[in-house]
Coordinates of N, CA and C in Angstrom, one line a residue:
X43 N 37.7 68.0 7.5 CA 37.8 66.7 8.0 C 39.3 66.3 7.6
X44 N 40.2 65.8 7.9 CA 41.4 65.4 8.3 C 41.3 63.7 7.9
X45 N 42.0 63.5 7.1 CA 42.8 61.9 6.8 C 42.5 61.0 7.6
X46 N 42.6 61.3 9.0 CA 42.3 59.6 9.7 C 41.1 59.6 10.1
X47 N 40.1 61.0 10.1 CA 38.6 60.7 9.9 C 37.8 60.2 9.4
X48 N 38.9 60.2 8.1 CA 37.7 60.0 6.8 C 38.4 58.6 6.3
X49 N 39.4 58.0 6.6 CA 39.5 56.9 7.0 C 39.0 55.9 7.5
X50 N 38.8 57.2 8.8 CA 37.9 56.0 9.8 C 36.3 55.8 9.2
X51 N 35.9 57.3 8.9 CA 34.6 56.6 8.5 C 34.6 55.6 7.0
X52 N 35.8 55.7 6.4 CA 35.5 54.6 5.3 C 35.7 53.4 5.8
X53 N 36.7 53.5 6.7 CA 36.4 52.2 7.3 C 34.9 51.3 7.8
X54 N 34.6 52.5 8.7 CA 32.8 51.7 9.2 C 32.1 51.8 8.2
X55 N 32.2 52.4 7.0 CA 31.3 52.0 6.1 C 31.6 50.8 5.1
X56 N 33.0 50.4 4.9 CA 33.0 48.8 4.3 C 32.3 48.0 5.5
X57 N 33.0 48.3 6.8 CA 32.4 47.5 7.8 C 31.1 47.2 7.6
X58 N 30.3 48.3 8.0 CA 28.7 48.0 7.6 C 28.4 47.6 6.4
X59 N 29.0 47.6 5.2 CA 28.3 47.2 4.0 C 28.5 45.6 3.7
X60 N 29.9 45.3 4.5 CA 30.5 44.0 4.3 C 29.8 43.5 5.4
X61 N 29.0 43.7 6.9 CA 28.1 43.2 7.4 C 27.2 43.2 6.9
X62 N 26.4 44.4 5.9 CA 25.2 44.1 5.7 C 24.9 43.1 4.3
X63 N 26.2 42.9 3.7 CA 26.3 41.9 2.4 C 26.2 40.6 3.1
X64 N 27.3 40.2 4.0 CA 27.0 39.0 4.8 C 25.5 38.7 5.3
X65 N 25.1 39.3 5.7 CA 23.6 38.7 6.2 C 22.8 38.9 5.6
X66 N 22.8 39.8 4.1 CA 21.8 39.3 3.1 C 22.5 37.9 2.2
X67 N 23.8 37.3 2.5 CA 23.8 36.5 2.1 C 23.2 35.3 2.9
X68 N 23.5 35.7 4.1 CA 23.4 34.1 5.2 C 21.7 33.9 5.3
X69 N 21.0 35.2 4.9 CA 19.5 35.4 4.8 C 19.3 34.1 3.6
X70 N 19.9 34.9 2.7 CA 19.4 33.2 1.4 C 20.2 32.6 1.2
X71 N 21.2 32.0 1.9 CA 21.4 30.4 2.4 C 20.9 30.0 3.1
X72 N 20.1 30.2 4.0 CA 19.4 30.3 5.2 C 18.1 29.8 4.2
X73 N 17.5 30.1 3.6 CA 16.5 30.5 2.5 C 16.8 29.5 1.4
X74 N 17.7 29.1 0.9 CA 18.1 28.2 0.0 C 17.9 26.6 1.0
X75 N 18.6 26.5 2.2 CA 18.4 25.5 2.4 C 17.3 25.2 2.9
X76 N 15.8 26.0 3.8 CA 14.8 25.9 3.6 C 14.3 25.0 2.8
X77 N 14.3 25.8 1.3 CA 13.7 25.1 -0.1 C 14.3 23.6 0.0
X78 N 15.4 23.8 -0.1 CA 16.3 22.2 -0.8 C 15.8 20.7 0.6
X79 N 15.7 21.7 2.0 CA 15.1 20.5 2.9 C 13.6 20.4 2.1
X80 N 12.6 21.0 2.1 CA 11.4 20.9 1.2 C 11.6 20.2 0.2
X81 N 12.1 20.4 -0.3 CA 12.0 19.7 -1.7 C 12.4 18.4 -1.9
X82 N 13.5 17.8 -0.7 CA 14.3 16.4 0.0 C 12.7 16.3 0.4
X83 N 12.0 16.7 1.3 CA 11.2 15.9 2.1 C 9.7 15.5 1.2
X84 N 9.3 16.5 0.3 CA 8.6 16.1 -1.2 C 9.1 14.7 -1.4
X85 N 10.3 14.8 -1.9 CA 10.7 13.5 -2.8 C 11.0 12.7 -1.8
X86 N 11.5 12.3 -0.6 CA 11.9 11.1 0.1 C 9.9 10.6 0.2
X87 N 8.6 11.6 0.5 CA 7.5 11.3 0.6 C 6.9 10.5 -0.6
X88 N 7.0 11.4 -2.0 CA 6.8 10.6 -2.7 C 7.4 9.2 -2.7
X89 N 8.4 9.1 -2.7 CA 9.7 7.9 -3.0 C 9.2 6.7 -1.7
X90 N 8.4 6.6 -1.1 CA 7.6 6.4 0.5 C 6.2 6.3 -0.4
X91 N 5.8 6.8 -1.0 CA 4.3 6.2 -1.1 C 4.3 5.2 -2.7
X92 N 5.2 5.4 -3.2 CA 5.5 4.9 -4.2 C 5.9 3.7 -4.1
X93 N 7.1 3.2 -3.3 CA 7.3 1.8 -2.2 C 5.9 1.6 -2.1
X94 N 5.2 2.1 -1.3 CA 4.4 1.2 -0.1 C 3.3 0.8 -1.4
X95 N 2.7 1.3 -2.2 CA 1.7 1.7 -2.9 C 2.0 0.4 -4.0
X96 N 3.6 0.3 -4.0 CA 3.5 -1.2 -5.5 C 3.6 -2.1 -4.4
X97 N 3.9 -1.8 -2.8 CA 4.1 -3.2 -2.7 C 3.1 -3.8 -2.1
X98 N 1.6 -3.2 -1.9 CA 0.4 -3.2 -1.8 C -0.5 -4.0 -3.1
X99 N -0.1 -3.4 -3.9 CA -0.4 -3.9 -4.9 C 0.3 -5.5 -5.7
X100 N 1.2 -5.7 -5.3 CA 2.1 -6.7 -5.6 C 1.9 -7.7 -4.5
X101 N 1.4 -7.2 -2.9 CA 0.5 -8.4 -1.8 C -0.7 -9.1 -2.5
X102 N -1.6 -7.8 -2.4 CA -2.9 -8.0 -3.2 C -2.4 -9.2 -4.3
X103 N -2.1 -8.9 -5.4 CA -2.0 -10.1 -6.4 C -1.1 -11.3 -5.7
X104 N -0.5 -11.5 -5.0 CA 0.7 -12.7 -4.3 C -1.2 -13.5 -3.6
X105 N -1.4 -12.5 -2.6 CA -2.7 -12.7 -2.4 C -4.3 -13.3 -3.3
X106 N -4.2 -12.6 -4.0 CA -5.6 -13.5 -4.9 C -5.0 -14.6 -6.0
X107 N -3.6 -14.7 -5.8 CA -2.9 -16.0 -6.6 C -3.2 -17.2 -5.8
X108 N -2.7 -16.9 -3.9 CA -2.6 -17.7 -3.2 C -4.1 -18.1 -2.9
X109 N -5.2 -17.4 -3.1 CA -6.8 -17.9 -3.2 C -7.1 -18.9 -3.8
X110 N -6.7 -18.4 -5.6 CA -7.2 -19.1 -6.6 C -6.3 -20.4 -6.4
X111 N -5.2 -20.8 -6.3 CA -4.7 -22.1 -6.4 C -5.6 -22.9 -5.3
X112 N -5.8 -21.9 -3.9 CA -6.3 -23.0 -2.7 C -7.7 -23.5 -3.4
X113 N -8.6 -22.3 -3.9 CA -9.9 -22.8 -4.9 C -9.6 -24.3 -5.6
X114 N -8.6 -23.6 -6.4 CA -8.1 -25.4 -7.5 C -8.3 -26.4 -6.6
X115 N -7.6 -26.5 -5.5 CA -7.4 -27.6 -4.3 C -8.6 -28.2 -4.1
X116 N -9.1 -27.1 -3.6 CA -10.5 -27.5 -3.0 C -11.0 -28.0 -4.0
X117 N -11.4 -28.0 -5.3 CA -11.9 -28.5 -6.2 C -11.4 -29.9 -7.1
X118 N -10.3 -30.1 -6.5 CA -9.3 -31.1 -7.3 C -9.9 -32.5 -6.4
X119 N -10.4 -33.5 -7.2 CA -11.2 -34.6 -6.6 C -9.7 -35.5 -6.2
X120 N -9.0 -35.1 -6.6 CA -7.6 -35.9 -6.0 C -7.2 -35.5 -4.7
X121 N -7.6 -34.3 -4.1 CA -6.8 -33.7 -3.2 C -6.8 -33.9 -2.3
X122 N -6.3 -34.2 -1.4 CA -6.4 -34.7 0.3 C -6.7 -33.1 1.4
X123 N -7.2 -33.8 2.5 CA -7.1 -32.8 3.4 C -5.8 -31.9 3.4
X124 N -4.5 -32.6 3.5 CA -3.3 -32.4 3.7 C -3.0 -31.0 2.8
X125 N -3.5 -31.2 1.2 CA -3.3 -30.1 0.3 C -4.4 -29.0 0.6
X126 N -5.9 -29.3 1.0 CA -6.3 -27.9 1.3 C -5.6 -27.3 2.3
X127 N -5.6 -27.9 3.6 CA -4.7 -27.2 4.9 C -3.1 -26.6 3.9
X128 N -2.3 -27.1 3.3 CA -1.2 -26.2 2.7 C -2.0 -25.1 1.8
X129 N -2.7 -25.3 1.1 CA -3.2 -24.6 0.4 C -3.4 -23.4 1.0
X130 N -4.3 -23.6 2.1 CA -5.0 -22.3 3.2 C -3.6 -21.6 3.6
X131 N -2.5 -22.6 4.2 CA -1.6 -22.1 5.0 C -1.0 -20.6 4.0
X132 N -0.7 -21.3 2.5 CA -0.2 -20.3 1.4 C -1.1 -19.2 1.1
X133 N -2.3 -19.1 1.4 CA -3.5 -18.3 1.9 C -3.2 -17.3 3.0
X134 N -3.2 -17.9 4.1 CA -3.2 -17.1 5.5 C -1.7 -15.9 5.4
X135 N -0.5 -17.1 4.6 CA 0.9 -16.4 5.0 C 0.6 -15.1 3.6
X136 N 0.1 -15.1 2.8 CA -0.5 -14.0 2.1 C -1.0 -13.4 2.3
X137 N -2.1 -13.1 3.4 CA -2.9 -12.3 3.8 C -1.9 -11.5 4.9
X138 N -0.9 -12.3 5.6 CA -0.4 -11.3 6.3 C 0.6 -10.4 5.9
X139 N 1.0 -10.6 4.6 CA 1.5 -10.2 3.5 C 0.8 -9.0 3.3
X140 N 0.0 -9.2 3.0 CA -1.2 -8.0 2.2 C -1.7 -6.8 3.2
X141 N -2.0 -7.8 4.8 CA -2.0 -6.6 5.4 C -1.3 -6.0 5.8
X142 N -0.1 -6.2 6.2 CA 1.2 -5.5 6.7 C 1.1 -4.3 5.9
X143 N 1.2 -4.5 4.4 CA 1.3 -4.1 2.7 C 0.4 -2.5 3.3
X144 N -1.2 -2.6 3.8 CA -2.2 -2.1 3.7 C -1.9 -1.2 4.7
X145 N -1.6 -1.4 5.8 CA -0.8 -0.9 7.1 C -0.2 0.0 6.9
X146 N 0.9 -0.2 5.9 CA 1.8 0.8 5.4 C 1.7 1.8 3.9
X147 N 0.9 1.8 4.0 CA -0.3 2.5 2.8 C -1.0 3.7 3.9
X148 N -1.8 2.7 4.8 CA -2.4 3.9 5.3 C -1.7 4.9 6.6
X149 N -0.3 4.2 6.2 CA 0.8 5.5 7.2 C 0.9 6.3 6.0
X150 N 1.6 5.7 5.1 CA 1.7 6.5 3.9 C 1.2 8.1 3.4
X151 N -0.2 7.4 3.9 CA -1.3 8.7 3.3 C -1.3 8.7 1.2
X152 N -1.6 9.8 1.3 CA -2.4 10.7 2.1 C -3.9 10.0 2.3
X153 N -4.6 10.9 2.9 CA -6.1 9.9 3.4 C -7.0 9.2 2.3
X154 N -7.1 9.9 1.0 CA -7.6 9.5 -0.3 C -6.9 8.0 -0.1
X155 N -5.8 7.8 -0.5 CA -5.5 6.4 -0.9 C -5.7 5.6 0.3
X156 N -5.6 6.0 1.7 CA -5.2 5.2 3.1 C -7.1 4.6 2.8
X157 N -7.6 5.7 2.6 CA -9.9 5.4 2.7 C -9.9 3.6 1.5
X158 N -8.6 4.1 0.4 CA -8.9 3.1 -0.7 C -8.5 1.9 -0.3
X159 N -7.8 1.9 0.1 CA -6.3 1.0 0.4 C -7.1 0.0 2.0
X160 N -8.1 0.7 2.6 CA -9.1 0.5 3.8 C -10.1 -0.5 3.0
X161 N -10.6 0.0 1.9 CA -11.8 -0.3 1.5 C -11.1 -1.6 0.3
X162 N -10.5 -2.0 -0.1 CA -9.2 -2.9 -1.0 C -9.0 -4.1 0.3
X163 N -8.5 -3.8 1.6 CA -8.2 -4.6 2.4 C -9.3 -5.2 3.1
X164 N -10.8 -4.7 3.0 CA -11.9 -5.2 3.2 C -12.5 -6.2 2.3
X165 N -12.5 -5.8 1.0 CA -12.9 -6.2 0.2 C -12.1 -8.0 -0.2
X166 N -10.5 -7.6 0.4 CA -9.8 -8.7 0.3 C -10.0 -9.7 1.5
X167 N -10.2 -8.9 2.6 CA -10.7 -9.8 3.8 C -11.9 -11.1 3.4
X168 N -12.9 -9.9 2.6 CA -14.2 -10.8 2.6 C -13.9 -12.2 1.9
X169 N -13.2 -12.1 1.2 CA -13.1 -12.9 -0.1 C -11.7 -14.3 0.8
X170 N -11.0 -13.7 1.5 CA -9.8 -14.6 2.4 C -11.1 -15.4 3.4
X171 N -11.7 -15.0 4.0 CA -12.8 -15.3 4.8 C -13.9 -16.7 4.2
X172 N -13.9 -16.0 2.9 CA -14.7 -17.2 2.5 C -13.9 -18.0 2.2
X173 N -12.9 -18.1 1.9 CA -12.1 -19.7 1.6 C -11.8 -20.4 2.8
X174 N -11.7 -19.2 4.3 CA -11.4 -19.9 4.8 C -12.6 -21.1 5.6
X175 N -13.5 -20.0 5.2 CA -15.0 -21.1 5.9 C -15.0 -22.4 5.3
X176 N -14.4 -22.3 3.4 CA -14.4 -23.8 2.8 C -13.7 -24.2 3.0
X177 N -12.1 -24.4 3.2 CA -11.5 -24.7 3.8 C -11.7 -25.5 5.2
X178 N -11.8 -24.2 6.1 CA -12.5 -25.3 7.7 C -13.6 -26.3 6.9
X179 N -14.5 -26.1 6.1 CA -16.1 -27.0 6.0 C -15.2 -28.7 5.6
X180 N -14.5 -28.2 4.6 CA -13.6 -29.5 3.7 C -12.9 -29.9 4.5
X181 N -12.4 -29.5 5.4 CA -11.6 -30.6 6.4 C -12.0 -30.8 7.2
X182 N -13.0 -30.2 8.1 CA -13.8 -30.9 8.7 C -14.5 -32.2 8.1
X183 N -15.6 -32.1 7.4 CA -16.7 -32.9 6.8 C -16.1 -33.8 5.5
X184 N -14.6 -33.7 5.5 CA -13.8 -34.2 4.6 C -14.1 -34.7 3.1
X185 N -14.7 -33.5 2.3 CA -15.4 -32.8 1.4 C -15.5 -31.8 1.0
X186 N -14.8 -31.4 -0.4 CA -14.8 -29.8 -0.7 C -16.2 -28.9 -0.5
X187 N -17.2 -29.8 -0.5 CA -18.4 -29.1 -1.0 C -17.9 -28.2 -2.1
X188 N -17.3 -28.1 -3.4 CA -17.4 -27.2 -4.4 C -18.7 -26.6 -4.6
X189 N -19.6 -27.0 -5.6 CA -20.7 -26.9 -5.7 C -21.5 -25.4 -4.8
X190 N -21.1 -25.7 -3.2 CA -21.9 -25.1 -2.3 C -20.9 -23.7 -1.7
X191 N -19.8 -23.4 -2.4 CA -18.6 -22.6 -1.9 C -18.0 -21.9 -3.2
X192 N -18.0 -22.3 -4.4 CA -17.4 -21.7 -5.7 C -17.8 -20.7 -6.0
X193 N -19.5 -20.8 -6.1 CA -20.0 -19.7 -6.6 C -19.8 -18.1 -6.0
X194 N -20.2 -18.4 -4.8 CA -19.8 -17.2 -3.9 C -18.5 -16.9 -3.8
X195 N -17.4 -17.8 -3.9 CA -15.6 -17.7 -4.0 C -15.8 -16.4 -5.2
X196 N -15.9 -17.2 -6.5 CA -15.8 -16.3 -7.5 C -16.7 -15.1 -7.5
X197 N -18.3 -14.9 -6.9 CA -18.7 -13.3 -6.2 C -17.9 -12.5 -6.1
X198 N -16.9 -13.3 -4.9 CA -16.6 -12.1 -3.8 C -15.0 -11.7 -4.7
X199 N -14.5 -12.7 -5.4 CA -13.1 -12.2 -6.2 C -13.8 -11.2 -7.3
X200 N -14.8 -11.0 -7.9 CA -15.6 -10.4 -8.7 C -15.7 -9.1 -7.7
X201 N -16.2 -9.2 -6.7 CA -16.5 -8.0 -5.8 C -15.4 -7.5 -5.1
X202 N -13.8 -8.0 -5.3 CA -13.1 -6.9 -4.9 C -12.6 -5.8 -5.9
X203 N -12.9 -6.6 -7.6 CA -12.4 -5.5 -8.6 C -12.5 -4.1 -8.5
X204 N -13.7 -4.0 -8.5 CA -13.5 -2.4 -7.5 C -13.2 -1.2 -7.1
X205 N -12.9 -2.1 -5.7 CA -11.8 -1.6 -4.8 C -10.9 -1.9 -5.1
X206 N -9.7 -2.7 -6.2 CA -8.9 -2.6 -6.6 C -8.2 -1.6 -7.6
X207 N -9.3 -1.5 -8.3 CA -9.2 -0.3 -9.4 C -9.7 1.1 -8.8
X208 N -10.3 1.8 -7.5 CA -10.2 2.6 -7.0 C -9.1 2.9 -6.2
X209 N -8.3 2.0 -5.5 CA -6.8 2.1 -5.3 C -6.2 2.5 -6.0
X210 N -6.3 2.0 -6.9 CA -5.0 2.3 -8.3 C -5.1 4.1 -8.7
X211 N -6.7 4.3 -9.0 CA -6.8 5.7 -9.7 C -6.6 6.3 -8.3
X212 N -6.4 5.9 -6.7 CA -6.3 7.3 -5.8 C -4.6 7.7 -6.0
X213 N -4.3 5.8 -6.5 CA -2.9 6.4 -5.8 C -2.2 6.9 -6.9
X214 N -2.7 6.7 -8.2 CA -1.9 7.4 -9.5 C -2.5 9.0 -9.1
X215 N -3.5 9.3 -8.6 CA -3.9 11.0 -7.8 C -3.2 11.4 -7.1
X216 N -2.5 10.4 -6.0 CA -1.3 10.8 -4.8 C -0.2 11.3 -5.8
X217 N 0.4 10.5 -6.9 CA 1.8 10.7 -7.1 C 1.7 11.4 -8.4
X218 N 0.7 11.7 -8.9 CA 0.4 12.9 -9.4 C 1.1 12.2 -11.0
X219 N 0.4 11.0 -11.5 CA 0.9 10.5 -12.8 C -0.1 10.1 -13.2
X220 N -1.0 11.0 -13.8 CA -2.4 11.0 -14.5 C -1.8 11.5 -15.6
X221 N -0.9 12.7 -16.2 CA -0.5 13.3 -16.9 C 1.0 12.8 -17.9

């Protein structure tokens, strides 16, 4: 073999080795960025259910705040029509609060919390519902009826605990902070 043979084959053999080093590198950067998109889209998800999840939780309470004050109203022998209707209105603009809140929970996922977060926003309906029936009764018949509307008020605020505290344990299960 002669000098510029063996040349040349040392040449095609860096060639190939320096091709074959290159695409086991571009193999795992290729492979590296894989993982690092995964692991971005892990955490932007979590960081997404953790948002939606407090601010569900932070309706909910804005929400059974804006209940109990309208309750007070209705029960306050001073109170005019004028303050139940504001009352309800700080009622109603909370509930749309809450649901919006609920809405974006059950985009959120995963299904465990969206079934809770379902069964939380029902539970909160029932209880929005009945104020509103006292509400309409009291301004209609321009009389709280307390007496005939409390008892069941405080039921159904009894009867969302719950589903409140089933929310809580799915979603501390989503974000994986039991531990």
């Amino acid at each position: 073999m002669n000098a510029s043979l063996a040349a040349v084959i040392g040449a095609a053999v860096g060639a190939l080795g320096g091709l074959g080093g290159g695409l086991v590198s571009a193999f795992g950067q290729g492979r590296q960025l894989r993982q690092q998109h995964m692991a971005d889209r892990r955490q932007w998800k979590q960081e997404m259910r953790q948002a939606a999840y407090k601010e569900l939780l932070t309706a909910a309470k804005q929400l059974s705040n804006a209940l109990w004050a309208s309750s007070d109203k209705l029960q306050d022998q001073a109170a005019t029509v004028a303050d139940w209707q504001a009352g309800y209105g700080e009622v109603h603009a909370s509930w749309t609060r809450f649901s919006a809140a609920a809405a974006a929970v059950n985009i959120a996922g995963p299904r465990a919390v969206a079934e809770a977060a379902d069964t939380l926003r029902h539970a909160m309906y029932e209880w929005e519902m009945l104020c509103t029936t006292w509400t309409r009764t009291a301004v209609r018949r321009q009389a709280a009826h307390a007496a005939d509307f409390y008892p069941r008020f405080e039921a159904a605020a009894e009867a969302k605990r719950p589903s409140d505290r089933a929310f809580q344990v799915a979603a501390r299960s989503a974000l994986d902070t039991e531990s």
